[in-house]
PDB file of C-alpha atoms in Angstrom:
ATOM      1  CA  ALA A   4       0.000   0.000   0.000  1.00 72.00           C
ATOM      2  CA  ALA A   5       2.853   2.400   0.786  1.00 78.00           C
ATOM      3  CA  ALA A   6       4.457   1.829  -2.612  1.00 75.00           C
ATOM      4  CA  ALA A   7       1.107   2.319  -4.362  1.00 79.00           C
ATOM      5  CA  LYS A   8       0.631   5.578  -2.448  1.00 84.00           C
ATOM      6  CA  THR A   9       4.081   6.773  -3.501  1.00 81.00           C
ATOM      7  CA  GLN A  10       3.316   5.916  -7.125  1.00 79.00           C
ATOM      8  CA  TYR A  11       0.042   7.820  -6.944  1.00 82.00           C
ATOM      9  CA  ASP A  12       1.691  10.900  -5.392  1.00 86.00           C
ATOM     10  CA  THR A  13       4.405  10.864  -8.064  1.00 83.00           C
ATOM     11  CA  ASN A  14       1.914  10.507 -10.910  1.00 81.00           C
ATOM     12  CA  ARG A  15      -0.260  13.286  -9.508  1.00 86.00           C
ATOM     13  CA  ALA A  16       2.759  15.603  -9.254  1.00 87.00           C
ATOM     14  CA  LYS A  17       3.697  14.819 -12.853  1.00 83.00           C
ATOM     15  CA  TYR A  18       0.106  15.412 -13.967  1.00 85.00           C
ATOM     16  CA  GLU A  19       0.059  18.789 -12.261  1.00 86.00           C
ATOM     17  CA  ARG A  20       3.236  19.680 -14.152  1.00 85.00           C
ATOM     18  CA  GLY A  21       1.554  18.605 -17.357  1.00 85.00           C
ATOM     19  CA  VAL A  22       3.931  15.735 -18.177  1.00 80.00           C
ATOM     20  CA  LEU A  23       1.536  12.852 -17.458  1.00 78.00           C
ATOM     21  CA  PRO A  24      -2.047  12.197 -18.648  1.00 85.00           C
ATOM     22  CA  ARG A  25      -4.876  12.087 -16.121  1.00 85.00           C
ATOM     23  CA  LEU A  26      -5.607   8.464 -16.985  1.00 86.00           C
ATOM     24  CA  ASP A  27      -2.297   7.383 -15.445  1.00 81.00           C
ATOM     25  CA  VAL A  28      -3.156   9.326 -12.289  1.00 82.00           C
ATOM     26  CA  LEU A  29      -6.553   7.625 -12.059  1.00 88.00           C
ATOM     27  CA  ASN A  30      -5.039   4.191 -12.614  1.00 85.00           C
ATOM     28  CA  SER A  31      -2.431   4.753  -9.906  1.00 83.00           C
ATOM     29  CA  GLN A  32      -5.112   6.071  -7.552  1.00 86.00           C
ATOM     30  CA  LEU A  33      -7.218   2.960  -8.187  1.00 89.00           C
ATOM     31  CA  SER A  34      -4.204   0.728  -7.532  1.00 84.00           C
ATOM     32  CA  TRP A  35      -3.544   2.571  -4.270  1.00 84.00           C
ATOM     33  CA  GLN A  36      -7.150   2.223  -3.116  1.00 89.00           C
ATOM     34  CA  ASN A  37      -7.194  -1.481  -3.992  1.00 88.00           C
ATOM     35  CA  ALA A  38      -3.976  -1.967  -2.051  1.00 85.00           C
ATOM     36  CA  ARG A  39      -5.509  -0.199   0.958  1.00 88.00           C
ATOM     37  CA  LEU A  40      -8.618  -2.408   0.764  1.00 91.00           C
ATOM     38  CA  ALA A  41      -6.494  -5.551   0.499  1.00 88.00           C
ATOM     39  CA  LEU A  42      -4.447  -4.440   3.510  1.00 87.00           C
ATOM     40  CA  ASP A  43      -7.551  -3.671   5.574  1.00 90.00           C
ATOM     41  CA  GLY A  44      -9.029  -7.030   4.599  1.00 92.00           C
ATOM     42  CA  ALA A  45      -5.867  -8.838   5.638  1.00 88.00           C
ATOM     43  CA  LYS A  46      -5.895  -7.063   9.015  1.00 90.00           C
ATOM     44  CA  THR A  47      -9.540  -8.026   9.559  1.00 93.00           C
ATOM     45  CA  THR A  48      -8.856 -11.655   8.633  1.00 92.00           C
ATOM     46  CA  LEU A  49      -5.917 -11.757  11.025  1.00 87.00           C
ATOM     47  CA  SER A  50      -8.017 -10.305  13.845  1.00 90.00           C
ATOM     48  CA  ASN A  51     -10.841 -12.801  13.251  1.00 92.00           C
ATOM     49  CA  ASP A  52      -8.469 -15.752  12.980  1.00 89.00           C
ATOM     50  CA  MET A  53      -6.727 -14.721  16.183  1.00 88.00           C
ATOM     51  CA  ALA A  54     -10.075 -14.460  17.992  1.00 90.00           C
ATOM     52  CA  THR A  55     -11.057 -17.926  16.763  1.00 92.00           C
ATOM     53  CA  PHE A  56      -7.679 -19.306  17.819  1.00 86.00           C
ATOM     54  CA  LYS A  57      -8.051 -17.864  21.332  1.00 88.00           C
ATOM     55  CA  ASN A  58     -11.557 -19.313  21.589  1.00 90.00           C
ATOM     56  CA  LEU A  59     -10.253 -22.711  20.487  1.00 87.00           C
ATOM     57  CA  LEU A  60      -7.622 -22.591  23.238  1.00 84.00           C
ATOM     58  CA  GLY A  61     -10.144 -21.429  25.825  1.00 87.00           C
ATOM     59  CA  LEU A  62      -8.364 -18.094  26.343  1.00 86.00           C
ATOM     60  CA  GLU A  63      -9.870 -14.730  27.107  1.00 88.00           C
ATOM     61  CA  GLN A  64     -10.089 -12.475  24.070  1.00 86.00           C
ATOM     62  CA  SER A  65      -8.127  -9.826  25.941  1.00 86.00           C
ATOM     63  CA  ARG A  66      -5.239 -12.234  26.424  1.00 87.00           C
ATOM     64  CA  ASP A  67      -2.135 -11.435  24.386  1.00 85.00           C
ATOM     65  CA  ILE A  68      -0.510 -14.415  22.678  1.00 83.00           C
ATOM     66  CA  GLU A  69       2.743 -14.657  20.818  1.00 80.00           C
ATOM     67  CA  LEU A  70       3.307 -17.220  18.104  1.00 73.00           C
ATOM     68  CA  GLN A  71       6.772 -18.726  17.901  1.00 74.00           C
ATOM     69  CA  GLY A  72       8.609 -20.566  15.157  1.00 71.00           C
ATOM     70  CA  ASP A  73       8.756 -19.989  11.442  1.00 77.00           C
ATOM     71  CA  LEU A  74       8.066 -21.765   8.175  1.00 82.00           C
ATOM     72  CA  ASP A  75      11.616 -21.859   6.849  1.00 85.00           C
ATOM     73  CA  GLU A  76      12.087 -25.488   7.898  1.00 86.00           C
ATOM     74  CA  TYR A  77       9.251 -26.553   5.606  1.00 84.00           C
ATOM     75  CA  THR A  78      10.985 -24.998   2.601  1.00 86.00           C
ATOM     76  CA  GLU A  79      13.827 -27.488   3.040  1.00 85.00           C
ATOM     77  CA  LEU A  80      11.696 -30.633   3.116  1.00 80.00           C
ATOM     78  CA  SER A  81      11.694 -32.923   0.096  1.00 73.00           C
ATOM     79  CA  ASP A  82      10.764 -36.453  -0.945  1.00 75.00           C
ATOM     80  CA  LEU A  83       8.420 -37.043   1.985  1.00 75.00           C
ATOM     81  CA  SER A  84       7.362 -40.697   1.950  1.00 74.00           C
ATOM     82  CA  VAL A  85       4.913 -42.882   3.860  1.00 74.00           C
ATOM     83  CA  ALA A  86       6.326 -46.158   2.534  1.00 72.00           C
ATOM     84  CA  GLY A  87       6.628 -48.832   5.192  1.00 69.00           C
ATOM     85  CA  LEU A  88       4.483 -46.986   7.718  1.00 69.00           C
ATOM     86  CA  SER A  89       1.934 -49.064   9.581  1.00 67.00           C
ATOM     87  CA  SER A  90      -0.696 -46.989  11.286  1.00 72.00           C
ATOM     88  CA  LYS A  91      -4.400 -46.695  11.826  1.00 76.00           C
ATOM     89  CA  THR A  92      -6.831 -43.984  12.808  1.00 81.00           C
ATOM     90  CA  ASN A  93      -8.790 -44.008  16.057  1.00 83.00           C
ATOM     91  CA  THR A  94     -11.908 -44.885  14.082  1.00 86.00           C
ATOM     92  CA  ILE A  95     -10.307 -47.983  12.554  1.00 86.00           C
ATOM     93  CA  ALA A  96      -8.805 -49.071  15.879  1.00 87.00           C
ATOM     94  CA  SER A  97     -12.204 -48.668  17.562  1.00 89.00           C
ATOM     95  CA  LEU A  98     -13.984 -50.690  14.869  1.00 90.00           C
ATOM     96  CA  GLU A  99     -11.405 -53.482  15.098  1.00 90.00           C
ATOM     97  CA  LYS A 100     -11.946 -53.646  18.860  1.00 91.00           C
ATOM     98  CA  GLN A 101     -15.730 -53.700  18.410  1.00 91.00           C
ATOM     99  CA  ILE A 102     -15.391 -56.532  15.890  1.00 91.00           C
ATOM    100  CA  GLU A 103     -13.248 -58.519  18.329  1.00 91.00           C
ATOM    101  CA  ILE A 104     -15.857 -58.061  21.077  1.00 90.00           C
ATOM    102  CA  ALA A 105     -18.701 -58.977  18.699  1.00 88.00           C
ATOM    103  CA  GLN A 106     -16.887 -62.151  17.583  1.00 88.00           C
ATOM    104  CA  ASN A 107     -16.362 -63.262  21.167  1.00 87.00           C
ATOM    105  CA  SER A 108     -19.984 -62.493  22.021  1.00 85.00           C
ATOM    106  CA  LEU A 109     -21.219 -64.464  18.996  1.00 82.00           C
ATOM    107  CA  LEU A 110     -19.030 -67.426  19.947  1.00 82.00           C
ATOM    108  CA  ALA A 111     -20.401 -67.417  23.495  1.00 78.00           C
ATOM    109  CA  THR A 112     -23.980 -67.271  22.239  1.00 76.00           C
ATOM    110  CA  ARG A 113     -23.368 -70.144  19.821  1.00 72.00           C
ATOM    111  CA  LEU A 114     -21.881 -72.269  22.569  1.00 71.00           C
ATOM    112  CA  SER A 115     -24.888 -71.538  24.736  1.00 71.00           C
ATOM    113  CA  ALA A 116     -27.308 -72.448  21.951  1.00 64.00           C
ATOM    114  CA  TYR A 117     -25.593 -75.508  20.443  1.00 63.00           C
ATOM    115  CA  ALA A 118     -23.071 -76.989  22.850  1.00 60.00           C
ATOM    116  CA  PRO A 119     -24.263 -79.958  24.942  1.00 63.00           C
ATOM    117  CA  THR A 120     -24.090 -79.798  28.710  1.00 63.00           C
ATOM    118  CA  LEU A 121     -22.532 -82.655  30.663  1.00 63.00           C
ATOM    119  CA  SER A 122     -23.589 -83.343  34.225  1.00 64.00           C
ATOM    120  CA  ALA A 123     -22.340 -85.956  36.708  1.00 66.00           C
ATOM    121  CA  GLY A 124     -23.294 -86.835  40.254  1.00 64.00           C
ATOM    122  CA  TYR A 125     -22.458 -89.367  42.911  1.00 62.00           C
ATOM    123  CA  SER A 126     -24.302 -90.219  46.122  1.00 67.00           C
ATOM    124  CA  TYR A 127     -23.005 -92.395  48.951  1.00 63.00           C
ATOM    125  CA  ASN A 128     -25.095 -93.892  51.758  1.00 65.00           C
ATOM    126  CA  LEU A 129     -24.797 -96.230  54.760  1.00 60.00           C
ATOM    127  CA  SER A 130     -27.622 -98.445  56.137  1.00 61.00           C
ATOM    128  CA  THR A 131     -28.046-101.219  58.681  1.00 58.00           C
ATOM    129  CA  THR A 132     -30.796-103.620  59.762  1.00 59.00           C
ATOM    130  CA  THR A 133     -29.240-104.980  62.990  1.00 57.00           C
ATOM    131  CA  ASP A 134     -30.037-103.881  66.449  1.00 58.00           C
ATOM    132  CA  ASP A 135     -26.458-103.513  67.551  1.00 55.00           C
ATOM    133  CA  MET A 136     -25.590-101.264  64.662  1.00 57.00           C
ATOM    134  CA  GLY A 137     -22.530-103.388  63.938  1.00 59.00           C
ATOM    135  CA  ASP A 138     -23.383-104.436  60.436  1.00 63.00           C
ATOM    136  CA  TRP A 139     -23.550-101.596  57.909  1.00 60.00           C
ATOM    137  CA  ASN A 140     -24.421-101.749  54.273  1.00 62.00           C
ATOM    138  CA  LYS A 141     -22.477 -99.395  52.117  1.00 63.00           C
ATOM    139  CA  GLY A 142     -23.742 -98.178  48.779  1.00 60.00           C
ATOM    140  CA  GLY A 143     -23.389 -95.412  46.203  1.00 61.00           C
ATOM    141  CA  THR A 144     -24.943 -94.145  43.004  1.00 68.00           C
ATOM    142  CA  LEU A 145     -23.108 -92.535  40.088  1.00 61.00           C
ATOM    143  CA  SER A 146     -25.142 -90.620  37.544  1.00 66.00           C
ATOM    144  CA  ILE A 147     -23.987 -89.032  34.283  1.00 68.00           C
ATOM    145  CA  GLY A 148     -26.229 -86.980  32.043  1.00 61.00           C
ATOM    146  CA  VAL A 149     -25.970 -85.166  28.748  1.00 59.00           C
ATOM    147  CA  SER A 150     -28.238 -82.262  27.914  1.00 61.00           C
ATOM    148  CA  ILE A 151     -28.463 -81.222  24.255  1.00 61.00           C
ATOM    149  CA  PRO A 152     -30.172 -77.845  23.759  1.00 62.00           C
ATOM    150  CA  LEU A 153     -32.533 -77.509  20.834  1.00 59.00           C
ATOM    151  CA  ASP A 154     -32.754 -73.733  21.084  1.00 58.00           C
ATOM    152  CA  GLY A 155     -30.125 -73.128  18.394  1.00 53.00           C
ATOM    153  CA  TYR A 156     -31.745 -75.477  15.915  1.00 58.00           C
ATOM    154  CA  LEU A 157     -35.147 -73.843  16.011  1.00 58.00           C
ATOM    155  CA  PRO A 158     -35.157 -70.700  13.854  1.00 61.00           C
ATOM    156  CA  TRP A 159     -37.927 -69.061  15.912  1.00 59.00           C
ATOM    157  CA  SER A 160     -36.218 -69.677  19.243  1.00 63.00           C
ATOM    158  CA  ASN A 161     -34.594 -66.956  21.334  1.00 69.00           C
ATOM    159  CA  GLY A 162     -31.173 -68.530  20.901  1.00 65.00           C
ATOM    160  CA  ALA A 163     -31.394 -68.664  17.099  1.00 71.00           C
ATOM    161  CA  GLN A 164     -32.738 -65.112  16.933  1.00 75.00           C
ATOM    162  CA  SER A 165     -29.931 -63.875  19.165  1.00 79.00           C
ATOM    163  CA  ILE A 166     -27.313 -65.563  16.970  1.00 77.00           C
ATOM    164  CA  ALA A 167     -28.820 -64.052  13.810  1.00 80.00           C
ATOM    165  CA  LYS A 168     -28.847 -60.550  15.308  1.00 86.00           C
ATOM    166  CA  GLN A 169     -25.265 -60.798  16.463  1.00 85.00           C
ATOM    167  CA  LYS A 170     -24.162 -62.087  13.041  1.00 87.00           C
ATOM    168  CA  ASP A 171     -25.861 -59.096  11.398  1.00 87.00           C
ATOM    169  CA  SER A 172     -24.169 -56.716  13.847  1.00 88.00           C
ATOM    170  CA  LEU A 173     -20.799 -58.314  13.164  1.00 90.00           C
ATOM    171  CA  GLU A 174     -21.240 -58.052   9.390  1.00 90.00           C
ATOM    172  CA  LEU A 175     -22.231 -54.390   9.745  1.00 92.00           C
ATOM    173  CA  LEU A 176     -19.120 -53.664  11.788  1.00 91.00           C
ATOM    174  CA  GLU A 177     -16.955 -55.438   9.208  1.00 92.00           C
ATOM    175  CA  LEU A 178     -18.501 -53.311   6.430  1.00 93.00           C
ATOM    176  CA  GLN A 179     -17.891 -50.157   8.465  1.00 91.00           C
ATOM    177  CA  LEU A 180     -14.277 -51.186   8.932  1.00 92.00           C
ATOM    178  CA  LYS A 181     -13.807 -51.701   5.185  1.00 92.00           C
ATOM    179  CA  ASP A 182     -15.382 -48.305   4.496  1.00 90.00           C
ATOM    180  CA  ALA A 183     -13.118 -46.640   7.080  1.00 89.00           C
ATOM    181  CA  GLN A 184     -10.031 -48.318   5.622  1.00 88.00           C
ATOM    182  CA  SER A 185     -11.046 -47.273   2.101  1.00 89.00           C
ATOM    183  CA  ALA A 186     -11.687 -43.689   3.222  1.00 88.00           C
ATOM    184  CA  GLN A 187      -8.311 -43.607   4.945  1.00 87.00           C
ATOM    185  CA  ALA A 188      -6.537 -44.848   1.826  1.00 86.00           C
ATOM    186  CA  ILE A 189      -8.238 -42.172  -0.299  1.00 89.00           C
ATOM    187  CA  SER A 190      -7.390 -39.415   2.196  1.00 89.00           C
ATOM    188  CA  VAL A 191      -3.779 -40.517   2.495  1.00 87.00           C
ATOM    189  CA  ALA A 192      -3.348 -40.614  -1.282  1.00 88.00           C
ATOM    190  CA  SER A 193      -4.959 -37.177  -1.663  1.00 92.00           C
ATOM    191  CA  TYR A 194      -2.846 -35.513   1.025  1.00 90.00           C
ATOM    192  CA  LEU A 195       0.286 -37.211  -0.249  1.00 90.00           C
ATOM    193  CA  ASN A 196      -0.375 -35.790  -3.727  1.00 91.00           C
ATOM    194  CA  GLN A 197      -0.827 -32.357  -2.175  1.00 92.00           C
ATOM    195  CA  VAL A 198       2.487 -32.696  -0.369  1.00 91.00           C
ATOM    196  CA  LYS A 199       4.307 -33.731  -3.550  1.00 91.00           C
ATOM    197  CA  ASN A 200       2.792 -30.862  -5.551  1.00 93.00           C
ATOM    198  CA  LEU A 201       3.652 -28.330  -2.860  1.00 93.00           C
ATOM    199  CA  GLU A 202       7.221 -29.592  -2.671  1.00 91.00           C
ATOM    200  CA  SER A 203       7.566 -28.907  -6.406  1.00 91.00           C
ATOM    201  CA  THR A 204       5.896 -25.511  -6.050  1.00 93.00           C
ATOM    202  CA  ILE A 205       8.228 -24.532  -3.205  1.00 93.00           C
ATOM    203  CA  ALA A 206      11.254 -25.427  -5.320  1.00 92.00           C
ATOM    204  CA  LEU A 207      10.007 -23.016  -8.025  1.00 94.00           C
ATOM    205  CA  ARG A 208       9.183 -20.340  -5.465  1.00 94.00           C
ATOM    206  CA  LYS A 209      12.699 -20.541  -4.077  1.00 94.00           C
ATOM    207  CA  GLN A 210      14.079 -19.953  -7.564  1.00 94.00           C
ATOM    208  CA  SER A 211      11.731 -16.983  -8.019  1.00 94.00           C
ATOM    209  CA  LEU A 212      12.944 -15.538  -4.734  1.00 94.00           C
ATOM    210  CA  GLU A 213      16.538 -15.776  -5.880  1.00 95.00           C
ATOM    211  CA  PHE A 214      15.671 -14.039  -9.149  1.00 95.00           C
ATOM    212  CA  ALA A 215      13.822 -11.289  -7.300  1.00 94.00           C
ATOM    213  CA  ARG A 216      16.713 -10.846  -4.897  1.00 94.00           C
ATOM    214  CA  GLU A 217      19.161 -10.530  -7.785  1.00 95.00           C
ATOM    215  CA  SER A 218      16.855  -8.117  -9.604  1.00 94.00           C
ATOM    216  CA  TYR A 219      16.559  -5.939  -6.512  1.00 92.00           C
ATOM    217  CA  GLN A 220      20.323  -5.862  -6.062  1.00 94.00           C
ATOM    218  CA  LEU A 221      20.866  -4.842  -9.706  1.00 93.00           C
ATOM    219  CA  THR A 222      18.193  -2.165  -9.407  1.00 91.00           C
ATOM    220  CA  ALA A 223      19.755  -0.868  -6.209  1.00 92.00           C
ATOM    221  CA  ASP A 224      23.137  -0.633  -7.930  1.00 92.00           C
ATOM    222  CA  ALA A 225      21.537   1.198 -10.868  1.00 91.00           C
ATOM    223  CA  TYR A 226      19.776   3.560  -8.463  1.00 85.00           C
ATOM    224  CA  ASN A 227      23.042   4.330  -6.700  1.00 88.00           C
ATOM    225  CA  ASN A 228      24.597   5.031 -10.113  1.00 89.00           C
ATOM    226  CA  GLY A 229      21.742   7.375 -11.015  1.00 86.00           C
ATOM    227  CA  THR A 230      20.313   5.297 -13.856  1.00 89.00           C
ATOM    228  CA  LYS A 231      17.163   4.184 -11.983  1.00 84.00           C
ATOM    229  CA  ASP A 232      14.697   6.278  -9.987  1.00 81.00           C
ATOM    230  CA  ILE A 233      13.302   5.630  -6.522  1.00 77.00           C
ATOM    231  CA  LEU A 234      10.088   4.138  -7.900  1.00 79.00           C
ATOM    232  CA  ALA A 235      12.003   1.479  -9.812  1.00 85.00           C
ATOM    233  CA  LEU A 236      13.858   0.631  -6.628  1.00 84.00           C
ATOM    234  CA  GLN A 237      10.622   0.435  -4.640  1.00 82.00           C
ATOM    235  CA  ASN A 238       9.016  -1.762  -7.284  1.00 85.00           C
ATOM    236  CA  ALA A 239      12.000  -4.108  -7.211  1.00 89.00           C
ATOM    237  CA  ARG A 240      11.799  -4.219  -3.428  1.00 88.00           C
ATOM    238  CA  ASN A 241       8.067  -4.952  -3.575  1.00 86.00           C
ATOM    239  CA  SER A 242       8.716  -7.780  -6.027  1.00 90.00           C
ATOM    240  CA  LEU A 243      11.304  -9.198  -3.644  1.00 92.00           C
ATOM    241  CA  LEU A 244       8.885  -9.009  -0.701  1.00 90.00           C
ATOM    242  CA  GLU A 245       6.128 -10.571  -2.782  1.00 90.00           C
ATOM    243  CA  ALA A 246       8.390 -13.466  -3.772  1.00 94.00           C
ATOM    244  CA  ALA A 247       9.306 -14.017  -0.115  1.00 93.00           C
ATOM    245  CA  VAL A 248       5.643 -13.934   0.939  1.00 91.00           C
ATOM    246  CA  ASN A 249       4.687 -16.377  -1.819  1.00 93.00           C
ATOM    247  CA  LEU A 250       7.349 -18.783  -0.596  1.00 94.00           C
ATOM    248  CA  LYS A 251       6.111 -18.471   3.000  1.00 92.00           C
ATOM    249  CA  SER A 252       2.549 -19.039   1.829  1.00 92.00           C
ATOM    250  CA  GLN A 253       3.446 -22.271   0.062  1.00 94.00           C
ATOM    251  CA  ALA A 254       5.474 -23.387   3.071  1.00 92.00           C
ATOM    252  CA  TYR A 255       2.390 -22.834   5.235  1.00 91.00           C
ATOM    253  CA  ASN A 256       0.255 -24.841   2.804  1.00 93.00           C
ATOM    254  CA  LEU A 257       2.825 -27.635   2.954  1.00 92.00           C
ATOM    255  CA  ALA A 258       2.761 -27.612   6.757  1.00 90.00           C
ATOM    256  CA  VAL A 259      -1.045 -27.923   6.709  1.00 91.00           C
ATOM    257  CA  ALA A 260      -0.940 -30.746   4.144  1.00 92.00           C
ATOM    258  CA  ILE A 261       1.614 -32.668   6.203  1.00 90.00           C
ATOM    259  CA  LEU A 262      -0.465 -32.255   9.373  1.00 89.00           C
ATOM    260  CA  ASN A 263      -3.535 -33.513   7.505  1.00 91.00           C
ATOM    261  CA  LEU A 264      -1.535 -36.460   6.172  1.00 90.00           C
ATOM    262  CA  GLU A 265      -0.260 -37.352   9.652  1.00 87.00           C
ATOM    263  CA  ASN A 266      -3.798 -37.120  11.007  1.00 87.00           C
ATOM    264  CA  ALA A 267      -5.136 -39.345   8.192  1.00 87.00           C
ATOM    265  CA  LEU A 268      -2.460 -41.913   9.019  1.00 85.00           C
ATOM    266  CA  GLY A 269      -3.161 -41.747  12.744  1.00 84.00           C
ATOM    267  CA  LEU A 270       0.370 -40.518  13.480  1.00 81.00           C
ATOM    268  CA  SER A 271       1.411 -37.966  16.059  1.00 81.00           C
ATOM    269  CA  PHE A 272       2.122 -34.535  14.620  1.00 79.00           C
ATOM    270  CA  GLY A 273       5.719 -34.122  13.537  1.00 78.00           C
ATOM    271  CA  SER A 274       6.204 -37.829  12.791  1.00 78.00           C
ATOM    272  CA  LEU A 275       6.685 -37.301   9.043  1.00 81.00           C
ATOM    273  CA  SER A 276       8.332 -33.888   8.949  1.00 76.00           C
ATOM    274  CA  GLY A 277      10.450 -34.279  12.079  1.00 75.00           C
ATOM    275  CA  ILE A 278       9.397 -30.737  13.010  1.00 73.00           C
ATOM    276  CA  ASP A 279       7.828 -30.134  16.399  1.00 65.00           C
ATOM    277  CA  GLY A 280       4.703 -28.076  16.171  1.00 54.00           C
TER     278      GLY A 280
END
């Protein structure tokens, strides 16, 4: 915005001297106003995002916070790979546990409905028919029984109905697990593609930054030699700042994509990048 204001002031001064048409003044004024609007919009977005961030952390809105760290580390990352990683999301882990519980419950219900029950008993007794109680008769009875339940074989019985319901629940959980695994695979592939594309974009942005830095240095030398004016120098400086901001922006996008990829894989943040949040 400051550079656009300087350009507008310069063009207006030239117009007043009669060396520049009014159209150029109007165009520079429009550029300045657009730059002011963009700056005001960026300030508003920052204020709103900061308020949302404080609310997310449970902080008072009046609380001052200071963000630490930078994005430079993400500009040096390359060839990020998930090959050989074995991980699962909380949703998949929960479904696997539910399936294990459902399988055990179904097995117990089947055993209750189909498995025979063995029973055994033994009784021992003493008896006598003499008056002096000296002659005792000893005896015992051993009994063994097998009970075969018919509940599981009758489709309308409670046991059969319970087995059918538990089988349906188990199949539903298995389908949910397959869906969750498929969704995870799609998410991982999507975020991995984003990471690869952003790595390539960052490489190009780094080259652009070097070009802009060289251009600014050449313009500064020309300005010092009197062959370039202050506006040319300011424009070169703005181009350099814009190139640096573009690189930071792509580094931020890469950081977000990596965090999303780690979350999709069920990994702790920083596992892939090696950068502590």
